[in-house]
Tab-separated table of C-alpha atoms in Angstrom:
chain	number	residue	atom	x	y	z
A	9	GLU	CA	54.855	115.990	96.893
A	10	GLU	CA	54.245	113.341	94.219
A	11	VAL	CA	52.451	115.852	91.978
A	12	ARG	CA	55.411	118.211	92.259
A	13	ASP	CA	57.890	115.388	91.573
A	14	ALA	CA	55.901	114.443	88.453
A	15	GLY	CA	56.243	118.016	87.138
A	16	LEU	CA	52.485	118.656	87.236
A	17	TYR	CA	52.391	121.155	90.095
A	18	HIS	CA	51.784	124.187	87.842
A	19	ASP	CA	49.256	122.333	85.640
A	20	ILE	CA	46.858	121.599	88.512
A	21	TRP	CA	44.909	124.472	90.035
A	22	GLN	CA	44.031	122.729	93.319
A	23	ALA	CA	44.989	119.385	94.805
A	24	PHE	CA	44.188	118.132	98.267
A	25	ALA	CA	43.515	114.936	100.175
A	26	VAL	CA	40.295	114.190	102.046
A	27	LEU	CA	40.033	111.582	104.802
A	28	LEU	CA	36.571	110.026	104.490
A	29	PRO	CA	34.626	109.305	107.706
A	30	VAL	CA	33.741	105.754	106.601
A	31	ARG	CA	35.680	102.522	106.818
A	32	SER	CA	36.514	100.520	103.728
A	33	VAL	CA	37.342	96.832	103.576
A	34	GLY	CA	40.535	95.624	101.944
A	35	VAL	CA	42.881	92.661	101.993
A	36	MET	CA	46.431	92.511	103.366
A	37	GLY	CA	48.035	89.143	103.080
A	38	ASP	CA	45.314	86.632	103.903
A	39	LYS	CA	43.244	88.850	106.200
A	40	ARG	CA	40.608	91.508	105.797
A	41	THR	CA	41.496	95.008	106.881
A	42	TYR	CA	39.167	97.865	107.707
A	43	ALA	CA	40.651	101.319	107.246
A	44	TYR	CA	39.620	104.870	106.461
A	45	PRO	CA	40.151	105.755	102.777
A	46	ILE	CA	41.800	108.931	101.582
A	47	VAL	CA	40.506	110.573	98.411
A	48	LEU	CA	42.744	112.783	96.291
A	49	ARG	CA	40.963	115.642	94.531
A	50	CYS	CA	42.816	117.413	91.717
A	51	VAL	CA	41.140	120.067	89.580
A	52	GLY	CA	42.250	122.442	86.871
A	53	SER	CA	40.880	125.902	86.133
A	54	GLU	CA	41.700	128.774	83.799
A	55	ASP	CA	39.998	131.554	85.738
A	56	GLY	CA	39.000	130.130	89.115
A	57	MET	CA	35.313	130.382	88.166
A	58	THR	CA	34.896	126.953	86.583
A	59	ALA	CA	36.882	123.808	87.201
A	60	ASP	CA	37.303	120.383	85.665
A	61	TRP	CA	38.951	117.268	87.058
A	62	SER	CA	42.621	116.874	86.250
A	63	ARG	CA	43.679	113.862	84.253
A	64	LEU	CA	46.584	112.334	86.140
A	65	PRO	CA	48.913	109.764	84.574
A	66	TYR	CA	48.393	106.207	85.813
A	67	ASP	CA	51.993	105.910	87.014
A	68	LEU	CA	51.498	108.975	89.229
A	69	MET	CA	48.273	107.566	90.696
A	70	GLU	CA	50.087	104.283	91.327
A	71	ARG	CA	52.875	106.044	93.255
A	72	ILE	CA	50.342	108.027	95.295
A	73	SER	CA	48.239	104.956	96.115
A	74	ASN	CA	51.262	103.058	97.420
A	75	ARG	CA	52.199	105.713	99.971
């Protein structure tokens, strides 16, 4: 949704989210939190045979990370 809103939908060959089976520690307020991280994988390809990671703008990654 955010990739489409940023106008990058047709520039990225594949994009998907992966829920990792490990817990990560973070901070909310004054307390530690333990949650499962989600990794966003975005790749570009010309022919579907080789791929390279897509360079996403920082403002897009910021919007995605705050969801």
